Amino acid sequence: MDKLRIIGGHRLSGRVEVSGAKNASLPAMAASLLTDKTLKLDNVPAVWDSATMRRLLGELGAQLQQVKPDDPHRFEISVPSVRSFEAPYELVKTMRASVLVLGPLLARHGRARVSLPGGCAIGARPIDLHLSALEKLGATVRIEHGFVDVQSDGLRGAEIYFDNVTVTGTENILMAACLAKGETLLGNCAQEPEVVDLADLLGRMGARIEGAGTRTIRVAGVERLEGATHSVIPDRIEAGTLIVAGAIAGDEIEVVHCDPHHLTALLEKLSEIGIESEVGEKLVRVKGGAGLRAANLRTLPYPGFPTDMQAQLMTLLTQAEGTSLVAETIFENRFMHVAELNRMGADVGLDGRTAVVKGPTPLSGARVMATDLRASACLVVAGLAAQGQTLIDRVYHLDRGYERLEEKLARLGAEIERLQQ
Ligand code: EPU
């Protein structure tokens, strides 16, 4: 298992490019199951989760081909017919987003069998909302032997209200509704940019969708979808992670190929903490600052502060003067990084779903363990600011969602290397 070694204290400067959004690329790839024509996708990040989705689609019968052999970000997918309806345990256990094949497989092929994801490091994460919405569209849902088996001989449009905002749930049902007979009205939808990106792609494929990016989405079902060409939006969480790295260890860095409109909640929070940023077209410039101020934070569905940035921002708050309260409202167990940050010298206490961060506390390098994707990113950010050497174990968590983060940071002046084992 690879490790990352970071020698902290180097100031970062220069320009860094953001890759395509992992969480937009996964539904975009799954959408290939909705048509027998070819999807041409561009700006797909070369991260493990995208590779896992490619593997899963391959097992289901998809043909995938890179446009250029040396460019993993652009490829064509076509699914002339499915070979299997099943997302196996081995793949679902490494990537919960495998569940995104449920809606499109069912809608075009009448059946899907997906291993139930079960809990994960950040919480229980059930898929009950996906399943009850599919039932409303007319599917029968059976759960047996650890699999969910959904079948239908033709989905019908329905009125569906999600009890809780769910990102992949909204995406799954959006895909299914595109091929349902009649109109579907989805209420309390996720408004995340990744949902909008999927709706854009589906629209290019011939779907009739209104309201993506708002709480209510209306879908008029069509008989078939066509092929399309689509470039995945920039990864707002990777951009945010780089911006926080700049805030904690930067002279000045420029994060390019991002969409600043997707970063409003983060940039406003940084300003409250005392970090000023400048926004240009597709770029954010950020300067590291002294005299940071404590701030309270509450994770919320988009456009609120993203749970996927909570750990990284907490690292910055350890360097701010005063007490910050960080409330995690999306996932019940997303504080695994707290114990590791404390081992590096932070003073963070937990009170249920709220972390109490007292600062500023100098950080010192230590051996730490990555426990999930965003927790790994927060440890990298902490390592940049810490005195001495930080050795991060289980870097495969980071590789699921960040494309060569260590190379990007090294080009900005960080002393960071991957130890391959
Ligand atoms: N929930 C239910 N029932 C459901 C679905 C969700 O109770 O049927 C609950 C979840 O347990 C959670 C909340 O609703 O408490 C929100 O979960 P959501 O369904 O929105 O999460 P997700 O779709 O599984 C996506 C991202 C996550 C991101 C969350 C929240 C993808 C592939 N994953 O997950 O990304 O944290 O939305 O924004 O889009 C990451 O990239 O590190 C990551 C975990």
XYZ file of C-alpha atoms and ligand atoms in Angstrom:
465
model
C 0.000 0.000 0.000
C 1.395 3.367 -1.041
C 2.206 6.067 1.476
C 2.650 9.802 1.114
C 5.586 11.528 2.748
C 5.289 15.264 3.297
C 7.843 17.611 4.795
C 5.767 20.560 5.962
C 6.515 24.248 6.047
C 7.238 24.922 2.361
C 5.324 27.870 0.955
C 3.200 27.122 -2.100
C 3.039 29.350 -5.149
C 2.080 29.097 -8.794
C -0.775 27.766 -10.844
C -2.540 24.423 -10.557
C -5.151 22.834 -12.818
C -8.290 21.174 -11.546
C -9.358 17.843 -13.083
C -12.869 16.812 -14.071
C -15.373 16.106 -11.297
C -15.311 12.534 -10.036
C -18.902 12.789 -8.816
C -20.110 14.094 -12.185
C -18.138 11.564 -14.223
C -19.682 8.547 -12.454
C -23.344 9.281 -13.362
C -22.234 10.423 -16.832
C -20.658 7.022 -17.429
C -23.686 5.204 -15.987
C -25.905 7.133 -18.425
C -24.305 5.131 -21.249
C -26.621 2.262 -20.204
C -29.610 4.324 -21.351
C -28.818 4.079 -25.063
C -27.363 1.731 -27.661
C -25.589 4.708 -29.271
C -22.149 6.030 -28.376
C -21.397 8.522 -25.598
C -18.190 10.502 -26.027
C -16.993 11.766 -22.678
C -14.219 14.265 -22.092
C -12.563 15.638 -18.923
C -13.192 12.400 -17.011
C -10.704 12.384 -14.102
C -8.151 9.570 -14.089
C -9.027 8.433 -10.573
C -9.754 4.992 -9.163
C -13.514 5.495 -8.854
C -13.789 6.320 -12.565
C -11.718 3.222 -13.306
C -14.041 1.143 -11.098
C -17.080 2.477 -12.964
C -15.404 1.617 -16.286
C -14.820 -1.900 -15.008
C -18.393 -2.252 -13.814
C -19.800 -1.030 -17.137
C -17.442 -3.424 -18.931
C -18.874 -6.320 -16.923
C -22.401 -5.244 -17.828
C -21.509 -5.327 -21.526
C -20.242 -1.833 -22.340
C -17.545 -1.296 -24.936
C -15.125 1.392 -23.853
C -12.419 2.929 -25.940
C -10.015 5.768 -25.238
C -10.002 8.368 -28.005
C -6.203 8.597 -27.772
C -4.168 5.827 -26.142
C -2.183 8.313 -24.019
C -5.192 10.340 -22.810
C -7.262 8.594 -20.106
C -9.641 11.571 -19.809
C -11.460 11.074 -23.101
C -13.254 7.952 -24.093
C -16.228 6.544 -25.910
C -18.715 4.163 -24.332
C -21.392 2.171 -26.045
C -23.696 -0.516 -24.728
C -25.282 -2.213 -27.756
C -26.781 -4.828 -25.429
C -26.249 -5.873 -21.830
C -24.372 -9.028 -20.957
C -25.270 -8.992 -17.267
C -27.735 -7.126 -15.046
C -25.612 -7.481 -11.972
C -23.326 -5.071 -10.112
C -21.323 -7.576 -8.056
C -20.351 -7.270 -4.406
C -16.618 -6.959 -5.211
C -17.201 -3.725 -7.112
C -19.983 -2.208 -5.011
C -17.980 -2.705 -1.813
C -15.115 -0.638 -3.265
C -17.407 2.034 -4.700
C -20.894 2.781 -3.397
C -21.630 4.908 -6.468
C -21.957 1.598 -8.381
C -25.593 1.957 -7.327
C -25.889 4.529 -10.140
C -26.370 1.707 -12.659
C -29.669 0.767 -10.990
C -31.888 3.418 -12.622
C -30.497 3.242 -16.180
C -30.260 -0.588 -16.277
C -33.848 -0.887 -15.108
C -35.144 1.797 -17.458
C -33.615 0.451 -20.659
C -33.183 -3.231 -19.891
C -36.038 -3.945 -17.459
C -33.912 -5.401 -14.717
C -31.013 -4.586 -12.388
C -29.429 -6.546 -9.611
C -27.062 -4.570 -7.416
C -25.241 -5.729 -4.314
C -26.470 -3.666 -1.356
C -23.747 -1.208 -0.418
C -24.040 -1.526 3.376
C -22.393 0.965 5.726
C -19.111 2.708 5.085
C -16.518 4.709 6.995
C -18.606 7.898 6.992
C -22.008 6.479 7.910
C -24.775 3.946 7.291
C -25.734 5.421 3.882
C -28.857 3.445 2.981
C -30.420 3.526 -0.521
C -34.050 3.310 0.615
C -34.935 6.586 -1.125
C -33.633 5.283 -4.477
C -35.701 2.135 -4.061
C -38.985 3.714 -2.978
C -38.750 6.148 -5.901
C -38.184 3.268 -8.343
C -41.248 1.542 -6.871
C -43.280 4.693 -7.540
C -42.119 4.482 -11.168
C -43.652 0.998 -11.231
C -40.678 -1.273 -10.496
C -40.862 -4.245 -8.178
C -38.071 -4.293 -5.638
C -36.880 -7.430 -3.878
C -34.022 -7.700 -1.454
C -32.420 -11.098 -1.030
C -28.984 -12.575 -0.438
C -27.509 -9.101 0.030
C -28.672 -7.934 -3.379
C -31.427 -5.606 -4.440
C -33.234 -6.901 -7.485
C -35.439 -4.441 -9.363
C -37.601 -5.369 -12.316
C -40.152 -3.723 -14.497
C -41.873 -4.328 -17.794
C -42.073 -0.611 -18.472
C -41.654 2.308 -16.083
C -44.430 4.881 -15.785
C -43.965 8.532 -14.819
C -44.988 9.448 -11.262
C -44.885 12.171 -8.644
C -42.023 11.533 -6.265
C -40.908 13.507 -3.225
C -37.523 12.644 -1.695
C -37.831 12.664 2.120
C -34.161 13.602 2.350
C -31.950 15.339 -0.196
C -29.942 12.639 -1.930
C -27.437 13.317 -4.699
C -27.046 9.875 -6.286
C -30.719 9.175 -5.503
C -31.767 12.211 -7.561
C -29.386 11.149 -10.347
C -30.583 7.545 -10.405
C -34.257 8.479 -10.600
C -33.595 11.246 -13.119
C -31.975 8.687 -15.425
C -34.785 6.179 -14.932
C -37.511 8.795 -15.496
C -36.053 9.794 -18.882
C -37.273 6.513 -20.388
C -40.471 6.171 -18.324
C -43.810 6.555 -20.060
C -45.326 9.966 -19.319
C -44.291 12.716 -16.961
C -42.328 12.453 -13.713
C -42.251 15.214 -11.130
C -39.387 14.989 -8.649
C -39.619 17.048 -5.444
C -36.908 17.928 -2.889
C -34.167 17.092 -5.401
C -30.462 17.579 -4.879
C -29.332 20.828 -6.525
C -25.660 19.890 -6.753
C -23.746 20.981 -9.897
C -23.156 17.267 -10.590
C -26.929 16.746 -10.941
C -27.103 19.676 -13.357
C -24.184 18.261 -15.354
C -25.967 14.922 -15.652
C -29.189 16.660 -16.749
C -27.180 18.563 -19.399
C -25.769 15.299 -20.729
C -29.195 13.611 -20.701
C -30.640 16.623 -22.520
C -28.009 16.220 -25.245
C -29.034 12.563 -25.475
C -32.600 13.681 -26.200
C -34.146 13.643 -22.727
C -36.754 16.261 -21.828
C -35.829 17.646 -18.425
C -36.752 20.955 -16.794
C -35.639 22.396 -13.486
C -32.312 20.636 -12.839
C -30.435 22.714 -10.267
C -33.682 23.588 -8.463
C -35.625 21.565 -5.878
C -38.204 20.419 -8.433
C -37.342 18.557 -11.619
C -39.871 17.709 -14.302
C -39.103 14.940 -16.785
C -41.189 14.106 -19.832
C -40.328 10.522 -20.747
C -39.110 9.727 -24.263
C -38.994 6.400 -26.071
C -35.282 6.295 -26.692
C -32.126 8.265 -26.067
C -29.339 8.932 -28.558
C -25.581 9.227 -28.348
C -23.955 12.515 -27.291
C -20.674 14.266 -26.633
C -20.109 15.733 -23.192
C -17.306 17.362 -21.229
C -17.524 16.747 -17.478
C -17.559 19.851 -15.210
C -14.476 20.667 -13.084
C -14.198 19.025 -9.686
C -15.337 21.602 -7.125
C -14.070 19.510 -4.212
C -10.599 19.089 -5.689
C -10.595 22.841 -6.418
C -11.700 23.520 -2.836
C -9.013 21.225 -1.429
C -6.314 23.049 -3.431
C -7.710 26.423 -2.328
C -7.554 25.369 1.335
C -3.987 24.114 0.760
C -3.211 27.603 -0.588
C -4.914 29.219 2.393
C -2.915 27.195 4.917
C 0.470 27.074 3.162
C 0.389 29.434 0.212
C 2.189 32.622 -0.681
C -0.225 32.897 -3.549
C -1.662 30.163 -5.717
C -3.931 30.238 -8.729
C -6.387 27.367 -9.063
C -7.401 27.189 -12.723
C -9.917 25.224 -14.827
C -12.434 25.439 -11.997
C -15.908 26.953 -11.812
C -15.874 29.621 -9.051
C -19.708 29.705 -9.029
C -19.609 26.213 -7.528
C -17.314 27.393 -4.728
C -19.332 30.266 -3.253
C -20.047 28.700 0.162
C -16.373 27.818 0.620
C -15.020 31.189 -0.522
C -17.425 33.042 1.769
C -16.388 30.896 4.709
C -12.722 31.529 3.919
C -13.377 35.262 3.851
C -15.011 35.022 7.296
C -11.886 33.219 8.537
C -9.680 35.976 7.092
C -8.542 34.423 3.819
C -9.213 36.631 0.830
C -9.577 35.191 -2.615
C -9.940 36.686 -6.040
C -12.203 35.120 -8.591
C -11.671 35.221 -12.356
C -13.229 33.357 -15.196
C -12.594 29.694 -14.385
C -9.986 30.530 -11.733
C -9.570 31.385 -8.075
C -6.500 33.120 -6.670
C -5.878 32.660 -2.966
C -3.236 33.947 -0.558
C -2.235 32.325 2.683
C -2.912 34.576 5.619
C -1.883 35.185 9.199
C -4.242 36.187 12.009
C -6.983 33.758 10.991
C -10.277 33.983 12.888
C -12.421 31.091 14.171
C -15.704 30.482 12.337
C -18.677 28.183 12.724
C -19.610 25.825 9.956
C -22.569 23.619 9.132
C -22.527 21.155 6.252
C -25.637 21.254 4.083
C -26.811 20.117 0.674
C -25.751 22.430 -2.178
C -25.665 25.451 -2.264
C -24.737 25.065 1.423
C -21.255 24.195 2.633
C -20.310 20.758 1.212
C -19.717 17.844 3.557
C -16.920 16.825 1.169
C -14.963 19.960 2.251
C -15.633 19.694 5.996
C -12.436 17.813 6.909
C -10.138 20.061 4.868
C -11.678 23.238 6.304
C -11.375 21.840 9.820
C -7.619 21.592 9.275
C -7.522 25.289 8.422
C -9.630 26.125 11.490
C -6.980 24.512 13.734
C -4.816 27.481 12.690
C -7.457 30.125 13.504
C -7.679 32.136 16.721
C -10.608 31.094 18.933
C -13.151 28.283 19.051
C -14.891 27.053 15.891
C -17.932 24.779 15.872
C -18.172 22.399 12.914
C -21.575 20.709 12.596
C -21.837 17.735 10.225
C -25.472 17.313 9.211
C -25.132 15.009 6.178
C -23.219 11.946 7.413
C -23.317 10.759 11.016
C -19.758 9.484 11.235
C -17.705 11.883 9.179
C -15.221 12.835 11.886
C -12.693 10.024 11.500
C -10.003 12.608 10.728
C -10.380 14.270 14.133
C -8.303 11.701 16.030
C -5.547 11.906 13.411
C -5.532 15.735 13.438
C -5.254 15.624 17.236
C -2.252 13.311 16.908
C -0.664 16.082 14.846
C -1.241 18.601 17.638
C -4.755 19.902 16.937
C -7.219 20.475 19.764
C -10.535 19.153 18.434
C -13.243 17.724 20.692
C -16.391 15.950 19.602
C -19.871 16.589 20.928
C -22.204 14.334 18.944
C -22.316 15.625 15.398
C -20.427 18.811 16.258
C -16.672 19.196 16.429
C -15.231 21.881 18.686
C -11.967 23.182 17.240
C -9.760 25.288 19.498
C -6.997 27.219 17.844
C -4.481 28.153 16.908
C -2.441 25.047 17.575
C 0.869 24.412 15.804
C 0.778 21.147 13.886
C 3.651 18.698 13.952
C 4.302 15.932 11.447
C 3.306 12.412 12.453
C 2.462 8.997 11.053
C -1.235 9.087 10.294
C -3.786 6.880 8.619
C -6.218 7.856 5.882
C -9.716 6.510 6.620
C -11.787 7.851 3.742
C -11.316 10.016 0.693
C -11.837 13.483 2.165
C -10.200 12.577 5.495
C -7.087 11.721 3.466
C -7.216 15.108 1.781
C -7.406 16.858 5.154
C -4.322 14.983 6.346
C -2.420 16.072 3.236
C -3.418 19.687 3.912
C -2.371 19.273 7.579
C 0.966 17.771 6.483
C 1.702 20.844 4.345
C 1.296 23.101 7.375
C 2.946 20.825 9.942
C 6.473 21.068 11.156
C 8.588 18.107 10.083
C 7.597 14.865 8.384
C 4.079 13.484 7.968
C 3.670 9.958 6.679
C 0.157 9.152 5.458
C -0.784 5.501 5.243
C -3.588 3.974 3.096
C -3.297 6.517 0.315
C -5.585 4.395 -1.856
C -8.459 6.327 -0.270
C -7.023 9.535 -1.760
C -6.464 7.931 -5.156
C -10.174 7.111 -5.402
C -10.984 10.748 -6.008
C -7.879 12.883 -6.567
C -5.813 12.710 -9.717
C -2.139 12.721 -8.736
C -2.677 15.249 -5.925
C 0.914 14.864 -4.759
C 2.272 15.822 -8.199
C 0.037 18.885 -8.365
C 1.152 20.024 -4.892
C 4.823 19.288 -5.632
C 4.629 21.571 -8.681
C 3.393 24.321 -6.336
C 6.503 23.866 -4.188
C 5.368 21.332 -1.579
C 7.865 18.697 -0.484
C 5.721 15.642 -1.002
C 6.399 12.240 -2.481
C 4.685 8.909 -2.917
C 6.408 5.928 -1.392
C 5.406 2.915 -3.439
C 5.241 -0.340 -1.562
N -29.704 8.818 2.445
C -30.701 8.012 2.927
N -31.350 7.170 2.052
C -31.042 7.132 0.731
C -30.011 7.974 0.240
C -29.361 8.818 1.123
O -31.003 8.023 4.104
O -31.672 6.359 0.003
C -28.999 9.715 3.369
C -27.509 9.355 3.482
O -27.284 8.327 4.400
C -26.917 10.672 3.912
C -27.773 11.700 3.166
O -28.988 11.016 2.836
O -27.057 10.838 5.271
C -27.189 12.271 1.908
O -26.652 11.218 1.109
P -26.575 11.281 -0.475
O -27.452 10.222 -1.020
O -26.771 12.670 -0.955
O -25.066 10.855 -0.720
P -24.545 10.054 -1.958
O -25.365 10.383 -3.132
O -24.353 8.634 -1.586
C -22.917 11.871 -2.896
C -21.458 11.947 -3.192
C -20.692 12.004 -1.873
C -21.157 13.249 -1.104
C -22.669 13.181 -0.891
C -23.242 14.416 -0.203
C -21.276 10.780 -5.279
C -20.799 9.596 -6.040
N -21.062 10.789 -3.964
O -23.106 10.681 -2.146
O -19.324 12.133 -2.199
O -20.513 13.308 0.132
O -23.336 13.018 -2.163
O -22.929 15.546 -0.939
O -21.811 11.700 -5.878
C -17.011 11.938 -1.834
O -16.836 12.293 -3.021
O -16.069 11.853 -1.010
C -18.354 11.592 -1.396
C -18.579 10.848 -0.303
